[in-house]
mmCIF file with all atom_site columns, C-alpha atoms in Angstrom:
data_model
loop_
_atom_site.group_PDB
_atom_site.id
_atom_site.type_symbol
_atom_site.label_atom_id
_atom_site.label_alt_id
_atom_site.label_comp_id
_atom_site.label_asym_id
_atom_site.label_entity_id
_atom_site.label_seq_id
_atom_site.pdbx_PDB_ins_code
_atom_site.Cartn_x
_atom_site.Cartn_y
_atom_site.Cartn_z
_atom_site.occupancy
_atom_site.B_iso_or_equiv
_atom_site.pdbx_formal_charge
_atom_site.auth_seq_id
_atom_site.auth_comp_id
_atom_site.auth_asym_id
_atom_site.auth_atom_id
_atom_site.pdbx_PDB_model_num
ATOM 1   C CA . MET M 1 1   ? -16.251 5.139   13.692  1.00 0.00 ? 1   MET M CA 1
ATOM 2   C CA . PHE M 1 2   ? -14.354 2.440   12.762  1.00 0.00 ? 2   PHE M CA 1
ATOM 3   C CA . LYS M 1 3   ? -15.935 0.145   15.510  1.00 0.00 ? 3   LYS M CA 1
ATOM 4   C CA . ASP M 1 4   ? -19.290 1.465   15.057  1.00 0.00 ? 4   ASP M CA 1
ATOM 5   C CA . ALA M 1 5   ? -18.864 0.582   10.720  1.00 0.00 ? 5   ALA M CA 1
ATOM 6   C CA . ARG M 1 6   ? -18.228 -3.097  11.816  1.00 0.00 ? 6   ARG M CA 1
ATOM 7   C CA . ALA M 1 7   ? -21.415 -3.091  14.597  1.00 0.00 ? 7   ALA M CA 1
ATOM 8   C CA . ALA M 1 8   ? -23.420 -2.010  11.979  1.00 0.00 ? 8   ALA M CA 1
ATOM 9   C CA . ALA M 1 9   ? -22.373 -4.551  9.498   1.00 0.00 ? 9   ALA M CA 1
ATOM 10  C CA . ASP M 1 10  ? -22.947 -7.081  12.191  1.00 0.00 ? 10  ASP M CA 1
ATOM 11  C CA . ARG M 1 11  ? -26.440 -6.275  12.852  1.00 0.00 ? 11  ARG M CA 1
ATOM 12  C CA . LEU M 1 12  ? -27.005 -6.511  9.540   1.00 0.00 ? 12  LEU M CA 1
ATOM 13  C CA . LEU M 1 13  ? -25.545 -9.538  8.399   1.00 0.00 ? 13  LEU M CA 1
ATOM 14  C CA . PRO M 1 14  ? -28.339 -12.500 9.282   1.00 0.00 ? 14  PRO M CA 1
ATOM 15  C CA . SER M 1 15  ? -30.928 -9.650  7.514   1.00 0.00 ? 15  SER M CA 1
ATOM 16  C CA . VAL M 1 16  ? -28.968 -10.097 4.419   1.00 0.00 ? 16  VAL M CA 1
ATOM 17  C CA . ASN M 1 17  ? -28.724 -13.675 4.276   1.00 0.00 ? 17  ASN M CA 1
ATOM 18  C CA . ALA M 1 18  ? -24.652 -13.231 4.033   1.00 0.00 ? 18  ALA M CA 1
ATOM 19  C CA . ASP M 1 19  ? -22.825 -16.207 4.711   1.00 0.00 ? 19  ASP M CA 1
ATOM 20  C CA . GLY M 1 20  ? -19.387 -15.159 6.601   1.00 0.00 ? 20  GLY M CA 1
ATOM 21  C CA . GLU M 1 21  ? -18.727 -12.950 8.857   1.00 0.00 ? 21  GLU M CA 1
ATOM 22  C CA . THR M 1 22  ? -17.611 -9.077  8.721   1.00 0.00 ? 22  THR M CA 1
ATOM 23  C CA . GLY M 1 23  ? -13.734 -7.720  8.350   1.00 0.00 ? 23  GLY M CA 1
ATOM 24  C CA . ASP M 1 24  ? -12.424 -4.665  8.986   1.00 0.00 ? 24  ASP M CA 1
ATOM 25  C CA . PRO M 1 25  ? -14.191 -1.717  7.417   1.00 0.00 ? 25  PRO M CA 1
ATOM 26  C CA . LEU M 1 26  ? -12.323 0.529   5.491   1.00 0.00 ? 26  LEU M CA 1
ATOM 27  C CA . PRO M 1 27  ? -12.991 4.553   4.873   1.00 0.00 ? 27  PRO M CA 1
ATOM 28  C CA . ILE M 1 28  ? -14.442 5.578   1.390   1.00 0.00 ? 28  ILE M CA 1
ATOM 29  C CA . VAL M 1 29  ? -12.357 9.186   0.708   1.00 0.00 ? 29  VAL M CA 1
ATOM 30  C CA . ASN M 1 30  ? -15.296 11.511  0.574   1.00 0.00 ? 30  ASN M CA 1
ATOM 31  C CA . GLY M 1 31  ? -18.271 8.456   1.028   1.00 0.00 ? 31  GLY M CA 1
ATOM 32  C CA . GLY M 1 32  ? -18.167 6.568   4.362   1.00 0.00 ? 32  GLY M CA 1
ATOM 33  C CA . TRP M 1 33  ? -17.635 2.827   5.237   1.00 0.00 ? 33  TRP M CA 1
ATOM 34  C CA . PHE M 1 34  ? -16.790 -0.413  2.964   1.00 0.00 ? 34  PHE M CA 1
ATOM 35  C CA . VAL M 1 35  ? -17.170 -3.456  5.216   1.00 0.00 ? 35  VAL M CA 1
ATOM 36  C CA . PRO M 1 36  ? -16.077 -6.654  4.089   1.00 0.00 ? 36  PRO M CA 1
ATOM 37  C CA . VAL M 1 37  ? -17.961 -9.970  4.508   1.00 0.00 ? 37  VAL M CA 1
ATOM 38  C CA . LEU M 1 38  ? -15.866 -12.895 4.254   1.00 0.00 ? 38  LEU M CA 1
ATOM 39  C CA . ARG M 1 39  ? -16.225 -16.831 4.166   1.00 0.00 ? 39  ARG M CA 1
ATOM 40  C CA . ASN M 1 40  ? -13.241 -19.357 4.342   1.00 0.00 ? 40  ASN M CA 1
ATOM 41  C CA . ALA M 1 41  ? -10.281 -16.440 3.777   1.00 0.00 ? 41  ALA M CA 1
ATOM 42  C CA . ARG M 1 42  ? -12.672 -15.502 0.871   1.00 0.00 ? 42  ARG M CA 1
ATOM 43  C CA . LEU M 1 43  ? -14.471 -12.332 -0.164  1.00 0.00 ? 43  LEU M CA 1
ATOM 44  C CA . THR M 1 44  ? -17.985 -12.573 -0.226  1.00 0.00 ? 44  THR M CA 1
ATOM 45  C CA . GLY M 1 45  ? -19.728 -9.226  -0.476  1.00 0.00 ? 45  GLY M CA 1
ATOM 46  C CA . PHE M 1 46  ? -19.688 -6.344  1.697   1.00 0.00 ? 46  PHE M CA 1
ATOM 47  C CA . PHE M 1 47  ? -21.885 -3.174  3.066   1.00 0.00 ? 47  PHE M CA 1
ATOM 48  C CA . GLN M 1 48  ? -21.816 -0.035  2.238   1.00 0.00 ? 48  GLN M CA 1
ATOM 49  C CA . PHE M 1 49  ? -22.659 2.705   4.745   1.00 0.00 ? 49  PHE M CA 1
ATOM 50  C CA . ASP M 1 50  ? -22.590 6.647   3.893   1.00 0.00 ? 50  ASP M CA 1
ATOM 51  C CA . GLU M 1 51  ? -20.390 8.449   6.736   1.00 0.00 ? 51  GLU M CA 1
ATOM 52  C CA . ALA M 1 52  ? -23.451 8.833   9.032   1.00 0.00 ? 52  ALA M CA 1
ATOM 53  C CA . LEU M 1 53  ? -23.325 5.273   9.170   1.00 0.00 ? 53  LEU M CA 1
ATOM 54  C CA . THR M 1 54  ? -26.940 5.068   7.102   1.00 0.00 ? 54  THR M CA 1
ATOM 55  C CA . PHE M 1 55  ? -26.877 2.023   5.646   1.00 0.00 ? 55  PHE M CA 1
ATOM 56  C CA . LEU M 1 56  ? -26.779 2.293   1.620   1.00 0.00 ? 56  LEU M CA 1
ATOM 57  C CA . ARG M 1 57  ? -26.139 -1.525  0.342   1.00 0.00 ? 57  ARG M CA 1
ATOM 58  C CA . PHE M 1 58  ? -25.285 -5.112  0.585   1.00 0.00 ? 58  PHE M CA 1
ATOM 59  C CA . SER M 1 59  ? -23.421 -6.380  -2.197  1.00 0.00 ? 59  SER M CA 1
ATOM 60  C CA . ALA M 1 60  ? -22.732 -10.091 -2.697  1.00 0.00 ? 60  ALA M CA 1
ATOM 61  C CA . PHE M 1 61  ? -20.526 -11.306 -5.393  1.00 0.00 ? 61  PHE M CA 1
ATOM 62  C CA . PRO M 1 62  ? -21.557 -13.878 -7.664  1.00 0.00 ? 62  PRO M CA 1
ATOM 63  C CA . SER M 1 63  ? -18.802 -16.403 -6.146  1.00 0.00 ? 63  SER M CA 1
ATOM 64  C CA . PRO M 1 64  ? -16.324 -15.710 -3.419  1.00 0.00 ? 64  PRO M CA 1
ATOM 65  C CA . ILE M 1 65  ? -13.430 -14.034 -4.484  1.00 0.00 ? 65  ILE M CA 1
ATOM 66  C CA . ASP M 1 66  ? -9.744  -13.586 -3.620  1.00 0.00 ? 66  ASP M CA 1
ATOM 67  C CA . PRO M 1 67  ? -10.162 -10.587 -0.737  1.00 0.00 ? 67  PRO M CA 1
ATOM 68  C CA . ARG M 1 68  ? -6.903  -9.106  -2.332  1.00 0.00 ? 68  ARG M CA 1
ATOM 69  C CA . LEU M 1 69  ? -8.780  -7.569  -5.102  1.00 0.00 ? 69  LEU M CA 1
ATOM 70  C CA . TRP M 1 70  ? -10.710 -5.411  -2.702  1.00 0.00 ? 70  TRP M CA 1
ATOM 71  C CA . LEU M 1 71  ? -8.940  -5.103  0.417   1.00 0.00 ? 71  LEU M CA 1
ATOM 72  C CA . ASP M 1 72  ? -5.198  -5.015  -0.277  1.00 0.00 ? 72  ASP M CA 1
ATOM 73  C CA . ALA M 1 73  ? -4.133  -2.090  -0.906  1.00 0.00 ? 73  ALA M CA 1
ATOM 74  C CA . ASP M 1 74  ? -0.084  -3.170  -2.272  1.00 0.00 ? 74  ASP M CA 1
ATOM 75  C CA . ALA M 1 75  ? -1.819  -5.395  -4.420  1.00 0.00 ? 75  ALA M CA 1
ATOM 76  C CA . ILE M 1 76  ? -4.188  -2.970  -6.021  1.00 0.00 ? 76  ILE M CA 1
ATOM 77  C CA . ARG M 1 77  ? -1.681  -0.683  -6.865  1.00 0.00 ? 77  ARG M CA 1
ATOM 78  C CA . ASP M 1 78  ? 0.863   -2.984  -8.388  1.00 0.00 ? 78  ASP M CA 1
ATOM 79  C CA . ARG M 1 79  ? -2.644  -4.014  -10.583 1.00 0.00 ? 79  ARG M CA 1
ATOM 80  C CA . ALA M 1 80  ? -2.829  -0.496  -11.683 1.00 0.00 ? 80  ALA M CA 1
ATOM 81  C CA . LEU M 1 81  ? 0.913   0.028   -12.531 1.00 0.00 ? 81  LEU M CA 1
ATOM 82  C CA . ARG M 1 82  ? 0.611   -3.499  -14.601 1.00 0.00 ? 82  ARG M CA 1
ATOM 83  C CA . ALA M 1 83  ? -2.333  -2.294  -16.313 1.00 0.00 ? 83  ALA M CA 1
ATOM 84  C CA . TYR M 1 84  ? -0.465  0.656   -17.069 1.00 0.00 ? 84  TYR M CA 1
ATOM 85  C CA . PRO M 1 85  ? 3.388   0.333   -17.003 1.00 0.00 ? 85  PRO M CA 1
ATOM 86  C CA . ASN M 1 86  ? 5.073   3.735   -18.454 1.00 0.00 ? 86  ASN M CA 1
ATOM 87  C CA . GLU M 1 87  ? 3.524   5.317   -14.622 1.00 0.00 ? 87  GLU M CA 1
ATOM 88  C CA . SER M 1 88  ? 4.769   5.374   -11.614 1.00 0.00 ? 88  SER M CA 1
ATOM 89  C CA . ALA M 1 89  ? 3.012   5.644   -8.132  1.00 0.00 ? 89  ALA M CA 1
ATOM 90  C CA . ASP M 1 90  ? 2.547   9.257   -6.900  1.00 0.00 ? 90  ASP M CA 1
ATOM 91  C CA . GLY M 1 91  ? 1.025   8.640   -3.335  1.00 0.00 ? 91  GLY M CA 1
ATOM 92  C CA . PRO M 1 92  ? -0.805  5.284   -1.621  1.00 0.00 ? 92  PRO M CA 1
ATOM 93  C CA . PRO M 1 93  ? -4.735  4.479   -3.218  1.00 0.00 ? 93  PRO M CA 1
ATOM 94  C CA . PHE M 1 94  ? -7.144  4.711   -1.646  1.00 0.00 ? 94  PHE M CA 1
ATOM 95  C CA . LEU M 1 95  ? -11.176 3.540   -1.882  1.00 0.00 ? 95  LEU M CA 1
ATOM 96  C CA . THR M 1 96  ? -13.526 6.379   -2.880  1.00 0.00 ? 96  THR M CA 1
ATOM 97  C CA . TRP M 1 97  ? -16.042 6.319   -5.901  1.00 0.00 ? 97  TRP M CA 1
ATOM 98  C CA . ASP M 1 98  ? -16.241 7.194   -9.299  1.00 0.00 ? 98  ASP M CA 1
ATOM 99  C CA . GLY M 1 99  ? -19.389 9.448   -10.767 1.00 0.00 ? 99  GLY M CA 1
ATOM 100 C CA . ASN M 1 100 ? -21.985 7.582   -7.915  1.00 0.00 ? 100 ASN M CA 1
ATOM 101 C CA . VAL M 1 101 ? -21.342 7.219   -4.393  1.00 0.00 ? 101 VAL M CA 1
ATOM 102 C CA . THR M 1 102 ? -22.303 3.399   -5.233  1.00 0.00 ? 102 THR M CA 1
ATOM 103 C CA . ARG M 1 103 ? -19.912 2.713   -7.843  1.00 0.00 ? 103 ARG M CA 1
ATOM 104 C CA . LEU M 1 104 ? -16.474 2.286   -5.945  1.00 0.00 ? 104 LEU M CA 1
ATOM 105 C CA . VAL M 1 105 ? -13.372 2.264   -6.844  1.00 0.00 ? 105 VAL M CA 1
ATOM 106 C CA . TRP M 1 106 ? -9.390  2.759   -5.338  1.00 0.00 ? 106 TRP M CA 1
ATOM 107 C CA . ALA M 1 107 ? -8.199  5.413   -6.537  1.00 0.00 ? 107 ALA M CA 1
ATOM 108 C CA . VAL M 1 108 ? -4.361  5.228   -7.740  1.00 0.00 ? 108 VAL M CA 1
ATOM 109 C CA . PRO M 1 109 ? -2.162  8.082   -7.899  1.00 0.00 ? 109 PRO M CA 1
ATOM 110 C CA . VAL M 1 110 ? 0.103   8.039   -10.575 1.00 0.00 ? 110 VAL M CA 1
ATOM 111 C CA . THR M 1 111 ? 2.120   10.698  -12.053 1.00 0.00 ? 111 THR M CA 1
ATOM 112 C CA . GLY M 1 112 ? -0.019  10.861  -15.068 1.00 0.00 ? 112 GLY M CA 1
ATOM 113 C CA . GLY M 1 113 ? -3.283  11.660  -13.153 1.00 0.00 ? 113 GLY M CA 1
ATOM 114 C CA . THR M 1 114 ? -5.265  8.454   -11.555 1.00 0.00 ? 114 THR M CA 1
ATOM 115 C CA . ILE M 1 115 ? -5.571  5.077   -12.181 1.00 0.00 ? 115 ILE M CA 1
ATOM 116 C CA . TYR M 1 116 ? -8.980  3.531   -10.840 1.00 0.00 ? 116 TYR M CA 1
ATOM 117 C CA . VAL M 1 117 ? -9.161  -0.176  -9.968  1.00 0.00 ? 117 VAL M CA 1
ATOM 118 C CA . ALA M 1 118 ? -12.395 -2.496  -9.452  1.00 0.00 ? 118 ALA M CA 1
ATOM 119 C CA . GLY M 1 119 ? -11.430 -5.893  -8.657  1.00 0.00 ? 119 GLY M CA 1
ATOM 120 C CA . ASP M 1 120 ? -9.741  -6.885  -11.368 1.00 0.00 ? 120 ASP M CA 1
ATOM 121 C CA . TYR M 1 121 ? -10.092 -4.185  -13.943 1.00 0.00 ? 121 TYR M CA 1
ATOM 122 C CA . ALA M 1 122 ? -8.447  -0.864  -13.957 1.00 0.00 ? 122 ALA M CA 1
ATOM 123 C CA . TYR M 1 123 ? -8.942  2.137   -15.601 1.00 0.00 ? 123 TYR M CA 1
ATOM 124 C CA . ARG M 1 124 ? -8.001  5.755   -15.933 1.00 0.00 ? 124 ARG M CA 1
ATOM 125 C CA . ALA M 1 125 ? -9.682  8.271   -14.337 1.00 0.00 ? 125 ALA M CA 1
#
């Protein structure tokens, strides 16, 4: 499915006028695929597909951002633990959603529960 998700995003890329190229898809736990769009080593947007590779949406950032904000699990875990310094990681971060399938977040399991991270914002689940 990994290759299929990227191929689906590649087919749609011209229709959304995205300036860039698709990156490696990330699985969304309980929800499908996140396919980044990158330009000059910056994240410009992403495609979201459900588990059957049905196109759900394309979203573009107002300006290109550091891809580690959405693509680097270690950086995301570190951001969560900086926001909540009294916690410690209790498993690897994973991409999921909060309340609605289009509200993507990284879930960081910690000893006291879960911390959600979306971009540069971290909050308790």
